[in-house]
Amino acid sequence: MAADFHIEKDENSGHLRLQGTLDLYHAQEAKKALQKALQGESGRVVIDVSGLAKLDTVGALLLRQLQEKGKITIQHLKHEHEELFKLVSQVKMESPKAKKQEKDWKKLLKAMGKKAISTYKALIEIITFFGRTCVTFYKSIVLKKHWRLPDIMHHIEETGIEAVPIIGLMAFMIAVVIAYQAVAQLRPLGAENLTVNLVAISVLREMGVLLTAIMVAGRSGSAFTAEIGVMKVREEVDALQVIGIDPFEVLVLPRLIALLITLPLLTFIADMMGLFGGAVMSMLLIDIPPGAYMDRVHTVATGNDFMVGMVKAPVFAFLIAMVGCMHGMKVSGSAESVGTETTASVVKSIFLVLAADAFFSILFEKMGI
């Protein structure tokens, strides 16, 4: 191996002789040694490089940098190093320009523009997926042989039957919280009996269906995205297309139909458990017996209040299933993409459910329902 880099000084002429190896691995050592040797020198210093056993591009650039600064003159360059030094001399060495700091208002405008474009693309994706889902659903109605009842029943079990305990417990606890807070706020006014009104109306019209939809979006919507996403990663969706099977008929439609069936049923269970929770709290906090509680509920809540919640359920189910399956189909070939799309599907599903609920609230208010 070539010797390490070192510098010798000719006492008679004052020239510096470079010895050993001047390459990438010795560049830092050589730079420090040269700077130390050149300290205190007012004029140009002659450097004899005939003693270099090895010189690479990094070493040649170092010598050229010192030469351009007017500190050294190179002599006795070996023949095998001349071409490399000529090549390096043709390179334009410019200091990198400092990146111009962008103004805050420009950053804000760019961020708003990017967000607007991504929102527009997401809207186009939803409309496209909605159209394809509707076409596939129509074909399945016309051609009854495309109904996949075993798949539908399997997803009904997963999204509906297995979700009953958590939905029931959630509705019961929400009703308990509403009743407790209502009593705490109304008792100073002597109107704690109106707690029954508040629990019945809020559970039947809003809280029952809304919280059920949010729970289903987090539980079943994310599962739809993850299941279809893993199939995309494993190229099973591509395999279905190769053998002539529409992935929408196999993967999207059964999940959509199953959720259209189960979410209204889960909403009904949530309504009943919510009313039951209100009854328990009314009995404990304001001494209203179950019979009087039910009479009060029948008086306060009409069939319209119950139907308002039930009408929302299929719409929420369609949004959750469509968004969950759409993001599952968007998964690319990586595990990270599965997690990203699953998160996006849950967030987007909940957002659309809340937006749809706000729309229904305004619509029913205008209709006087």
mmCIF file of C-alpha atoms in Angstrom:
data_model
loop_
_atom_site.group_PDB
_atom_site.id
_atom_site.type_symbol
_atom_site.label_atom_id
_atom_site.label_comp_id
_atom_site.label_asym_id
_atom_site.label_seq_id
_atom_site.Cartn_x
_atom_site.Cartn_y
_atom_site.Cartn_z
ATOM 1 C CA MET A 1 0.000 0.000 0.000
ATOM 2 C CA ALA A 2 1.072 3.582 -0.649
ATOM 3 C CA ALA A 3 2.592 5.491 2.212
ATOM 4 C CA ASP A 4 0.578 8.026 4.205
ATOM 5 C CA PHE A 5 0.717 11.649 3.196
ATOM 6 C CA HIS A 6 3.406 13.927 4.635
ATOM 7 C CA ILE A 7 5.233 17.147 3.737
ATOM 8 C CA GLU A 8 8.962 17.821 3.606
ATOM 9 C CA LYS A 9 10.506 21.297 3.316
ATOM 10 C CA ASP A 10 13.712 21.984 1.385
ATOM 11 C CA GLU A 11 15.761 24.263 3.635
ATOM 12 C CA ASN A 12 17.822 25.642 0.736
ATOM 13 C CA SER A 13 15.064 26.540 -1.721
ATOM 14 C CA GLY A 14 12.116 26.733 0.677
ATOM 15 C CA HIS A 15 10.063 24.498 -1.583
ATOM 16 C CA LEU A 16 7.594 21.999 -0.152
ATOM 17 C CA ARG A 17 7.771 18.369 -1.254
ATOM 18 C CA LEU A 18 4.635 16.234 -0.997
ATOM 19 C CA GLN A 19 5.270 12.597 -0.215
ATOM 20 C CA GLY A 20 3.058 9.537 -0.023
ATOM 21 C CA THR A 21 -0.616 9.385 -0.951
ATOM 22 C CA LEU A 22 -2.959 12.291 -1.641
ATOM 23 C CA ASP A 23 -6.369 10.724 -2.148
ATOM 24 C CA LEU A 24 -9.875 10.667 -0.683
ATOM 25 C CA TYR A 25 -8.787 8.893 2.487
ATOM 26 C CA HIS A 26 -5.936 11.340 3.219
ATOM 27 C CA ALA A 27 -7.635 14.543 1.999
ATOM 28 C CA GLN A 28 -8.512 15.933 5.438
ATOM 29 C CA GLU A 29 -5.068 15.135 6.810
ATOM 30 C CA ALA A 30 -3.400 16.701 3.738
ATOM 31 C CA LYS A 31 -5.563 19.825 3.920
ATOM 32 C CA LYS A 32 -4.632 20.469 7.545
ATOM 33 C CA ALA A 33 -0.927 19.806 6.860
ATOM 34 C CA LEU A 34 -0.865 22.138 3.854
ATOM 35 C CA GLN A 35 -2.663 24.922 5.724
ATOM 36 C CA LYS A 36 -0.172 24.590 8.579
ATOM 37 C CA ALA A 37 2.781 24.620 6.192
ATOM 38 C CA LEU A 38 1.500 27.684 4.333
ATOM 39 C CA GLN A 39 0.880 29.739 7.485
ATOM 40 C CA GLY A 40 3.061 32.826 7.605
ATOM 41 C CA GLU A 41 4.003 32.599 3.911
ATOM 42 C CA SER A 42 3.382 35.972 2.257
ATOM 43 C CA GLY A 43 4.058 35.036 -1.345
ATOM 44 C CA ARG A 44 3.457 32.027 -3.498
ATOM 45 C CA VAL A 45 4.997 28.776 -2.365
ATOM 46 C CA VAL A 46 6.388 26.234 -4.815
ATOM 47 C CA ILE A 47 5.198 22.689 -4.197
ATOM 48 C CA ASP A 48 7.058 19.744 -5.674
ATOM 49 C CA VAL A 49 4.611 16.860 -6.241
ATOM 50 C CA SER A 50 7.069 14.446 -7.823
ATOM 51 C CA GLY A 51 7.141 12.456 -4.599
ATOM 52 C CA LEU A 52 3.430 11.638 -4.639
ATOM 53 C CA ALA A 53 2.922 7.924 -5.141
ATOM 54 C CA LYS A 54 -0.818 8.275 -5.627
ATOM 55 C CA LEU A 55 -3.079 11.174 -6.580
ATOM 56 C CA ASP A 56 -6.828 10.928 -7.142
ATOM 57 C CA THR A 57 -9.558 13.427 -8.068
ATOM 58 C CA VAL A 58 -10.087 14.643 -4.511
ATOM 59 C CA GLY A 59 -6.373 15.304 -4.050
ATOM 60 C CA ALA A 60 -6.132 17.094 -7.405
ATOM 61 C CA LEU A 61 -9.110 19.293 -6.480
ATOM 62 C CA LEU A 62 -7.444 20.188 -3.191
ATOM 63 C CA LEU A 63 -4.251 21.289 -4.954
ATOM 64 C CA ARG A 64 -6.195 23.208 -7.561
ATOM 65 C CA GLN A 65 -8.197 25.035 -4.884
ATOM 66 C CA LEU A 66 -4.991 26.196 -3.201
ATOM 67 C CA GLN A 67 -3.510 27.131 -6.575
ATOM 68 C CA GLU A 68 -6.516 29.299 -7.508
ATOM 69 C CA LYS A 69 -6.263 31.132 -4.211
ATOM 70 C CA GLY A 70 -2.761 32.261 -5.282
ATOM 71 C CA LYS A 71 -0.931 30.381 -2.537
ATOM 72 C CA ILE A 72 1.001 27.668 -4.391
ATOM 73 C CA THR A 73 2.744 26.869 -7.634
ATOM 74 C CA ILE A 74 2.854 23.214 -8.609
ATOM 75 C CA GLN A 75 5.880 21.742 -10.337
ATOM 76 C CA HIS A 76 7.342 18.356 -11.300
ATOM 77 C CA LEU A 77 3.912 16.809 -11.839
ATOM 78 C CA LYS A 78 4.240 13.169 -12.877
ATOM 79 C CA HIS A 79 3.126 12.165 -16.340
ATOM 80 C CA GLU A 80 0.429 9.822 -15.038
ATOM 81 C CA HIS A 81 -1.017 12.672 -12.949
ATOM 82 C CA GLU A 82 -0.983 15.347 -15.672
ATOM 83 C CA GLU A 83 -4.181 14.235 -17.427
ATOM 84 C CA LEU A 84 -6.083 14.053 -14.137
ATOM 85 C CA PHE A 85 -4.911 17.537 -13.150
ATOM 86 C CA LYS A 86 -5.886 18.919 -16.587
ATOM 87 C CA LEU A 87 -9.341 17.370 -16.251
ATOM 88 C CA VAL A 88 -9.812 18.811 -12.786
ATOM 89 C CA SER A 89 -8.652 22.234 -14.013
ATOM 90 C CA GLN A 90 -11.592 22.334 -16.448
ATOM 91 C CA VAL A 91 -14.168 21.993 -13.657
ATOM 92 C CA LYS A 92 -15.885 25.212 -12.643
ATOM 93 C CA MET A 93 -15.689 25.477 -8.884
ATOM 94 C CA GLU A 94 -18.354 27.829 -7.605
ATOM 95 C CA SER A 95 -19.532 28.242 -4.078
ATOM 96 C CA PRO A 96 -23.129 27.079 -3.672
ATOM 97 C CA LYS A 97 -25.557 29.943 -3.665
ATOM 98 C CA ALA A 98 -27.509 30.455 -0.513
ATOM 99 C CA LYS A 99 -31.115 29.425 -0.961
ATOM 100 C CA LYS A 100 -33.330 32.456 -1.068
ATOM 101 C CA GLN A 101 -35.706 32.488 1.846
ATOM 102 C CA GLU A 102 -39.254 32.335 0.610
ATOM 103 C CA LYS A 103 -41.717 34.796 2.054
ATOM 104 C CA ASP A 104 -44.377 33.528 4.426
ATOM 105 C CA TRP A 105 -47.284 34.696 2.278
ATOM 106 C CA LYS A 106 -45.885 32.791 -0.697
ATOM 107 C CA LYS A 107 -45.564 29.636 1.420
ATOM 108 C CA LEU A 108 -49.158 30.083 2.560
ATOM 109 C CA LEU A 109 -50.416 30.518 -1.007
ATOM 110 C CA LYS A 110 -48.507 27.441 -2.177
ATOM 111 C CA ALA A 111 -49.871 25.362 0.699
ATOM 112 C CA MET A 112 -53.422 26.531 -0.043
ATOM 113 C CA GLY A 113 -52.962 25.748 -3.736
ATOM 114 C CA LYS A 114 -51.643 22.251 -3.055
ATOM 115 C CA LYS A 115 -54.499 21.590 -0.630
ATOM 116 C CA ALA A 116 -57.070 22.822 -3.159
ATOM 117 C CA ILE A 117 -55.634 20.566 -5.864
ATOM 118 C CA SER A 118 -55.560 17.525 -3.556
ATOM 119 C CA THR A 119 -59.160 18.231 -2.474
ATOM 120 C CA TYR A 120 -60.248 18.526 -6.110
ATOM 121 C CA LYS A 121 -58.553 15.218 -6.972
ATOM 122 C CA ALA A 122 -60.135 13.517 -3.955
ATOM 123 C CA LEU A 123 -63.565 14.804 -5.020
ATOM 124 C CA ILE A 124 -63.053 13.452 -8.551
ATOM 125 C CA GLU A 125 -61.986 10.077 -7.109
ATOM 126 C CA ILE A 126 -65.095 9.882 -4.928
ATOM 127 C CA ILE A 127 -67.410 10.791 -7.829
ATOM 128 C CA THR A 128 -65.713 8.263 -10.125
ATOM 129 C CA PHE A 129 -65.860 5.491 -7.542
ATOM 130 C CA PHE A 130 -69.476 6.364 -6.754
ATOM 131 C CA GLY A 131 -70.402 6.079 -10.424
ATOM 132 C CA ARG A 132 -68.664 2.754 -10.873
ATOM 133 C CA THR A 133 -70.254 1.415 -7.684
ATOM 134 C CA CYS A 134 -73.714 2.438 -8.884
ATOM 135 C CA VAL A 135 -73.162 0.795 -12.285
ATOM 136 C CA THR A 136 -71.990 -2.433 -10.654
ATOM 137 C CA PHE A 137 -74.930 -2.357 -8.240
ATOM 138 C CA TYR A 138 -77.360 -1.885 -11.130
ATOM 139 C CA LYS A 139 -75.833 -4.786 -13.043
ATOM 140 C CA SER A 140 -76.133 -6.993 -9.983
ATOM 141 C CA ILE A 141 -79.838 -6.150 -9.678
ATOM 142 C CA VAL A 142 -80.510 -6.839 -13.362
ATOM 143 C CA LEU A 143 -78.328 -9.977 -13.443
ATOM 144 C CA LYS A 144 -79.272 -11.717 -10.213
ATOM 145 C CA LYS A 145 -76.614 -14.358 -10.739
ATOM 146 C CA HIS A 146 -73.992 -11.776 -9.703
ATOM 147 C CA TRP A 147 -75.282 -11.641 -6.129
ATOM 148 C CA ARG A 148 -72.730 -13.257 -3.824
ATOM 149 C CA LEU A 149 -74.889 -14.175 -0.845
ATOM 150 C CA PRO A 150 -72.197 -16.091 1.086
ATOM 151 C CA ASP A 151 -69.891 -13.046 0.940
ATOM 152 C CA ILE A 152 -72.725 -10.721 1.943
ATOM 153 C CA MET A 153 -73.658 -12.896 4.920
ATOM 154 C CA HIS A 154 -70.016 -13.097 5.986
ATOM 155 C CA HIS A 155 -69.684 -9.311 6.007
ATOM 156 C CA ILE A 156 -73.038 -8.908 7.779
ATOM 157 C CA GLU A 157 -71.655 -11.066 10.546
ATOM 158 C CA GLU A 158 -68.401 -9.099 10.718
ATOM 159 C CA THR A 159 -69.865 -5.593 10.499
ATOM 160 C CA GLY A 160 -73.153 -6.214 12.296
ATOM 161 C CA ILE A 161 -73.403 -9.142 14.663
ATOM 162 C CA GLU A 162 -69.877 -8.814 16.045
ATOM 163 C CA ALA A 163 -70.362 -5.067 16.521
ATOM 164 C CA VAL A 164 -73.549 -5.329 18.617
ATOM 165 C CA PRO A 165 -71.815 -5.452 22.056
ATOM 166 C CA ILE A 166 -69.613 -2.400 21.497
ATOM 167 C CA ILE A 167 -72.398 -0.402 19.838
ATOM 168 C CA GLY A 168 -74.840 -1.222 22.617
ATOM 169 C CA LEU A 169 -72.345 -0.348 25.344
ATOM 170 C CA MET A 170 -71.377 2.882 23.582
ATOM 171 C CA ALA A 171 -75.012 4.005 23.212
ATOM 172 C CA PHE A 172 -75.770 3.160 26.837
ATOM 173 C CA MET A 173 -72.786 5.128 28.125
ATOM 174 C CA ILE A 174 -73.530 8.132 25.917
ATOM 175 C CA ALA A 175 -77.107 8.234 27.204
ATOM 176 C CA VAL A 176 -75.786 8.034 30.777
ATOM 177 C CA VAL A 177 -73.491 10.999 30.132
ATOM 178 C CA ILE A 178 -76.232 13.061 28.471
ATOM 179 C CA ALA A 179 -78.696 12.353 31.275
ATOM 180 C CA TYR A 180 -76.170 13.094 34.014
ATOM 181 C CA GLN A 181 -75.106 16.393 32.466
ATOM 182 C CA ALA A 182 -78.711 17.373 31.741
ATOM 183 C CA VAL A 183 -79.732 16.829 35.347
ATOM 184 C CA ALA A 184 -76.727 18.811 36.557
ATOM 185 C CA GLN A 185 -77.635 21.795 34.349
ATOM 186 C CA LEU A 186 -81.439 21.682 34.698
ATOM 187 C CA ARG A 187 -81.744 20.989 38.420
ATOM 188 C CA PRO A 188 -80.837 24.563 39.483
ATOM 189 C CA LEU A 189 -83.688 25.731 37.259
ATOM 190 C CA GLY A 190 -86.116 23.216 38.679
ATOM 191 C CA ALA A 191 -86.547 21.609 35.254
ATOM 192 C CA GLU A 192 -84.754 18.276 35.795
ATOM 193 C CA ASN A 193 -87.858 16.436 34.519
ATOM 194 C CA LEU A 194 -86.959 17.706 31.043
ATOM 195 C CA THR A 195 -83.979 15.334 31.131
ATOM 196 C CA VAL A 196 -86.202 12.663 29.595
ATOM 197 C CA ASN A 197 -87.045 14.980 26.714
ATOM 198 C CA LEU A 198 -83.383 15.775 26.099
ATOM 199 C CA VAL A 199 -82.235 12.137 26.178
ATOM 200 C CA ALA A 200 -85.054 10.830 23.997
ATOM 201 C CA ILE A 201 -84.798 13.474 21.268
ATOM 202 C CA SER A 202 -80.982 13.584 21.139
ATOM 203 C CA VAL A 203 -80.608 9.804 21.046
ATOM 204 C CA LEU A 204 -83.319 9.142 18.462
ATOM 205 C CA ARG A 205 -82.554 12.023 16.111
ATOM 206 C CA GLU A 206 -78.783 12.483 16.357
ATOM 207 C CA MET A 207 -76.597 10.672 18.843
ATOM 208 C CA GLY A 208 -77.736 7.118 18.145
ATOM 209 C CA VAL A 209 -77.129 7.107 14.406
ATOM 210 C CA LEU A 210 -74.172 9.520 14.420
ATOM 211 C CA LEU A 211 -72.071 7.766 17.041
ATOM 212 C CA THR A 212 -72.939 4.384 15.556
ATOM 213 C CA ALA A 213 -71.766 5.559 12.142
ATOM 214 C CA ILE A 214 -68.527 6.942 13.597
ATOM 215 C CA MET A 215 -67.904 3.697 15.444
ATOM 216 C CA VAL A 216 -68.590 1.646 12.313
ATOM 217 C CA ALA A 217 -66.330 3.926 10.258
ATOM 218 C CA GLY A 218 -63.466 3.291 12.650
ATOM 219 C CA ARG A 219 -64.187 -0.404 13.015
ATOM 220 C CA SER A 220 -65.554 -1.681 9.695
ATOM 221 C CA GLY A 221 -64.491 1.067 7.280
ATOM 222 C CA SER A 222 -60.861 0.668 8.277
ATOM 223 C CA ALA A 223 -61.191 -3.109 8.001
ATOM 224 C CA PHE A 224 -62.522 -2.765 4.435
ATOM 225 C CA THR A 225 -59.511 -0.640 3.465
ATOM 226 C CA ALA A 226 -56.992 -2.936 5.138
ATOM 227 C CA GLU A 227 -58.471 -6.137 3.678
ATOM 228 C CA ILE A 228 -58.668 -4.851 0.115
ATOM 229 C CA GLY A 229 -55.301 -3.108 0.513
ATOM 230 C CA VAL A 230 -53.550 -6.323 1.509
ATOM 231 C CA MET A 231 -55.113 -8.023 -1.509
ATOM 232 C CA LYS A 232 -53.739 -5.241 -3.690
ATOM 233 C CA VAL A 233 -50.259 -5.693 -2.193
ATOM 234 C CA ARG A 234 -50.430 -9.430 -2.840
ATOM 235 C CA GLU A 235 -51.660 -8.734 -6.399
ATOM 236 C CA GLU A 236 -54.835 -10.739 -5.761
ATOM 237 C CA VAL A 237 -56.947 -7.932 -7.244
ATOM 238 C CA ASP A 238 -54.877 -8.091 -10.434
ATOM 239 C CA ALA A 239 -55.371 -11.848 -10.489
ATOM 240 C CA LEU A 240 -59.156 -11.386 -10.352
ATOM 241 C CA GLN A 241 -59.008 -9.063 -13.341
ATOM 242 C CA VAL A 242 -56.813 -11.500 -15.258
ATOM 243 C CA ILE A 243 -59.327 -14.326 -14.880
ATOM 244 C CA GLY A 244 -62.176 -12.041 -15.961
ATOM 245 C CA ILE A 245 -63.815 -11.257 -12.604
ATOM 246 C CA ASP A 246 -64.737 -7.667 -11.789
ATOM 247 C CA PRO A 247 -63.121 -6.795 -8.424
ATOM 248 C CA PHE A 248 -66.055 -4.476 -7.690
ATOM 249 C CA GLU A 249 -68.466 -7.425 -7.757
ATOM 250 C CA VAL A 250 -66.298 -9.528 -5.468
ATOM 251 C CA LEU A 251 -64.770 -6.978 -3.096
ATOM 252 C CA VAL A 252 -66.844 -3.789 -3.065
ATOM 253 C CA LEU A 253 -70.461 -4.796 -3.640
ATOM 254 C CA PRO A 254 -70.780 -7.452 -0.868
ATOM 255 C CA ARG A 255 -69.302 -5.067 1.685
ATOM 256 C CA LEU A 256 -71.544 -2.225 0.545
ATOM 257 C CA ILE A 257 -74.728 -4.302 0.690
ATOM 258 C CA ALA A 258 -73.769 -5.783 4.051
ATOM 259 C CA LEU A 259 -73.201 -2.368 5.600
ATOM 260 C CA LEU A 260 -76.450 -1.019 4.104
ATOM 261 C CA ILE A 261 -78.215 -3.790 6.017
ATOM 262 C CA THR A 262 -76.278 -3.738 9.272
ATOM 263 C CA LEU A 263 -75.924 -0.011 9.997
ATOM 264 C CA PRO A 264 -79.709 0.642 10.231
ATOM 265 C CA LEU A 265 -80.020 -2.393 12.504
ATOM 266 C CA LEU A 266 -77.126 -1.204 14.651
ATOM 267 C CA THR A 267 -78.723 2.243 14.770
ATOM 268 C CA PHE A 268 -81.952 0.706 16.052
ATOM 269 C CA ILE A 269 -80.025 -1.186 18.738
ATOM 270 C CA ALA A 270 -78.171 2.011 19.683
ATOM 271 C CA ASP A 271 -81.477 3.888 19.988
ATOM 272 C CA MET A 272 -82.934 1.228 22.275
ATOM 273 C CA MET A 273 -79.804 1.041 24.439
ATOM 274 C CA GLY A 274 -79.669 4.829 24.610
ATOM 275 C CA LEU A 275 -83.254 5.003 25.828
ATOM 276 C CA PHE A 276 -82.472 2.244 28.309
ATOM 277 C CA GLY A 277 -79.481 4.208 29.617
ATOM 278 C CA GLY A 278 -81.692 7.279 29.964
ATOM 279 C CA ALA A 279 -84.242 5.228 31.886
ATOM 280 C CA VAL A 280 -81.612 3.951 34.310
ATOM 281 C CA MET A 281 -80.243 7.426 34.987
ATOM 282 C CA SER A 282 -83.719 8.951 35.269
ATOM 283 C CA MET A 283 -84.612 6.355 37.892
ATOM 284 C CA LEU A 284 -81.395 6.932 39.831
ATOM 285 C CA LEU A 285 -81.147 10.728 39.594
ATOM 286 C CA ILE A 286 -84.689 12.068 39.432
ATOM 287 C CA ASP A 287 -86.740 9.098 40.742
ATOM 288 C CA ILE A 288 -88.756 8.528 37.561
ATOM 289 C CA PRO A 289 -89.933 4.880 37.410
ATOM 290 C CA PRO A 290 -89.499 2.951 34.128
ATOM 291 C CA GLY A 291 -93.234 3.033 33.363
ATOM 292 C CA ALA A 292 -93.463 6.812 33.737
ATOM 293 C CA TYR A 293 -90.245 7.179 31.739
ATOM 294 C CA MET A 294 -91.670 5.216 28.796
ATOM 295 C CA ASP A 295 -94.912 7.199 28.899
ATOM 296 C CA ARG A 296 -92.897 10.403 28.807
ATOM 297 C CA VAL A 297 -90.808 9.148 25.886
ATOM 298 C CA HIS A 298 -93.960 8.261 23.921
ATOM 299 C CA THR A 299 -95.318 11.734 24.611
ATOM 300 C CA VAL A 300 -92.142 13.632 23.724
ATOM 301 C CA ALA A 301 -90.683 11.616 20.855
ATOM 302 C CA THR A 302 -92.788 11.041 17.770
ATOM 303 C CA GLY A 303 -92.376 8.609 14.920
ATOM 304 C CA ASN A 304 -90.705 11.374 12.915
ATOM 305 C CA ASP A 305 -87.899 11.605 15.470
ATOM 306 C CA PHE A 306 -87.226 7.903 15.153
ATOM 307 C CA MET A 307 -87.419 7.945 11.349
ATOM 308 C CA VAL A 308 -85.064 10.929 11.099
ATOM 309 C CA GLY A 309 -82.315 8.810 12.622
ATOM 310 C CA MET A 310 -83.178 5.716 10.620
ATOM 311 C CA VAL A 311 -83.227 7.603 7.301
ATOM 312 C CA LYS A 312 -79.673 8.790 7.886
ATOM 313 C CA ALA A 313 -78.336 5.301 8.564
ATOM 314 C CA PRO A 314 -78.320 3.930 4.953
ATOM 315 C CA VAL A 315 -76.718 7.131 3.662
ATOM 316 C CA PHE A 316 -73.982 6.945 6.285
ATOM 317 C CA ALA A 317 -73.502 3.249 5.522
ATOM 318 C CA PHE A 318 -73.074 3.968 1.806
ATOM 319 C CA LEU A 319 -70.504 6.704 2.485
ATOM 320 C CA ILE A 320 -68.500 4.566 4.912
ATOM 321 C CA ALA A 321 -68.438 1.489 2.662
ATOM 322 C CA MET A 322 -67.652 3.481 -0.464
ATOM 323 C CA VAL A 323 -64.774 5.438 1.097
ATOM 324 C CA GLY A 324 -63.339 2.359 2.814
ATOM 325 C CA CYS A 325 -63.345 0.295 -0.373
ATOM 326 C CA MET A 326 -62.095 3.209 -2.492
ATOM 327 C CA HIS A 327 -59.017 3.716 -0.343
ATOM 328 C CA GLY A 328 -58.430 -0.032 -0.305
ATOM 329 C CA MET A 329 -58.324 0.014 -4.107
ATOM 330 C CA LYS A 330 -55.857 2.944 -3.988
ATOM 331 C CA VAL A 331 -53.237 0.984 -2.042
ATOM 332 C CA SER A 332 -49.940 0.593 -3.873
ATOM 333 C CA GLY A 333 -47.437 -2.211 -3.435
ATOM 334 C CA SER A 334 -46.150 -1.458 0.072
ATOM 335 C CA ALA A 335 -47.187 -2.090 3.656
ATOM 336 C CA GLU A 336 -46.781 1.625 4.430
ATOM 337 C CA SER A 337 -49.414 2.426 1.801
ATOM 338 C CA VAL A 338 -51.896 0.138 3.574
ATOM 339 C CA GLY A 339 -51.506 2.089 6.805
ATOM 340 C CA THR A 340 -51.668 5.458 5.054
ATOM 341 C CA GLU A 341 -54.814 4.638 3.112
ATOM 342 C CA THR A 342 -56.480 3.063 6.159
ATOM 343 C CA THR A 343 -55.910 6.224 8.173
ATOM 344 C CA ALA A 344 -57.151 8.386 5.293
ATOM 345 C CA SER A 345 -60.287 6.268 4.870
ATOM 346 C CA VAL A 346 -61.263 6.576 8.541
ATOM 347 C CA VAL A 347 -60.693 10.339 8.598
ATOM 348 C CA LYS A 348 -62.534 10.894 5.330
ATOM 349 C CA SER A 349 -65.435 8.621 6.331
ATOM 350 C CA ILE A 350 -65.981 10.419 9.626
ATOM 351 C CA PHE A 351 -65.744 13.794 7.905
ATOM 352 C CA LEU A 352 -68.327 12.823 5.272
ATOM 353 C CA VAL A 353 -70.627 11.380 7.936
ATOM 354 C CA LEU A 354 -70.479 14.628 9.921
ATOM 355 C CA ALA A 355 -71.025 16.696 6.769
ATOM 356 C CA ALA A 356 -73.988 14.548 5.749
ATOM 357 C CA ASP A 357 -75.432 14.792 9.256
ATOM 358 C CA ALA A 358 -75.195 18.580 9.144
ATOM 359 C CA PHE A 359 -76.908 18.563 5.750
ATOM 360 C CA PHE A 360 -79.730 16.364 7.038
ATOM 361 C CA SER A 361 -80.182 18.540 10.113
ATOM 362 C CA ILE A 362 -80.682 21.637 7.951
ATOM 363 C CA LEU A 363 -82.885 19.746 5.502
ATOM 364 C CA PHE A 364 -85.217 18.322 8.149
ATOM 365 C CA GLU A 365 -85.417 21.684 9.900
ATOM 366 C CA LYS A 366 -86.476 23.340 6.637
ATOM 367 C CA MET A 367 -88.999 20.560 6.061
ATOM 368 C CA GLY A 368 -90.382 21.012 9.583
ATOM 369 C CA ILE A 369 -89.634 17.434 10.610
#
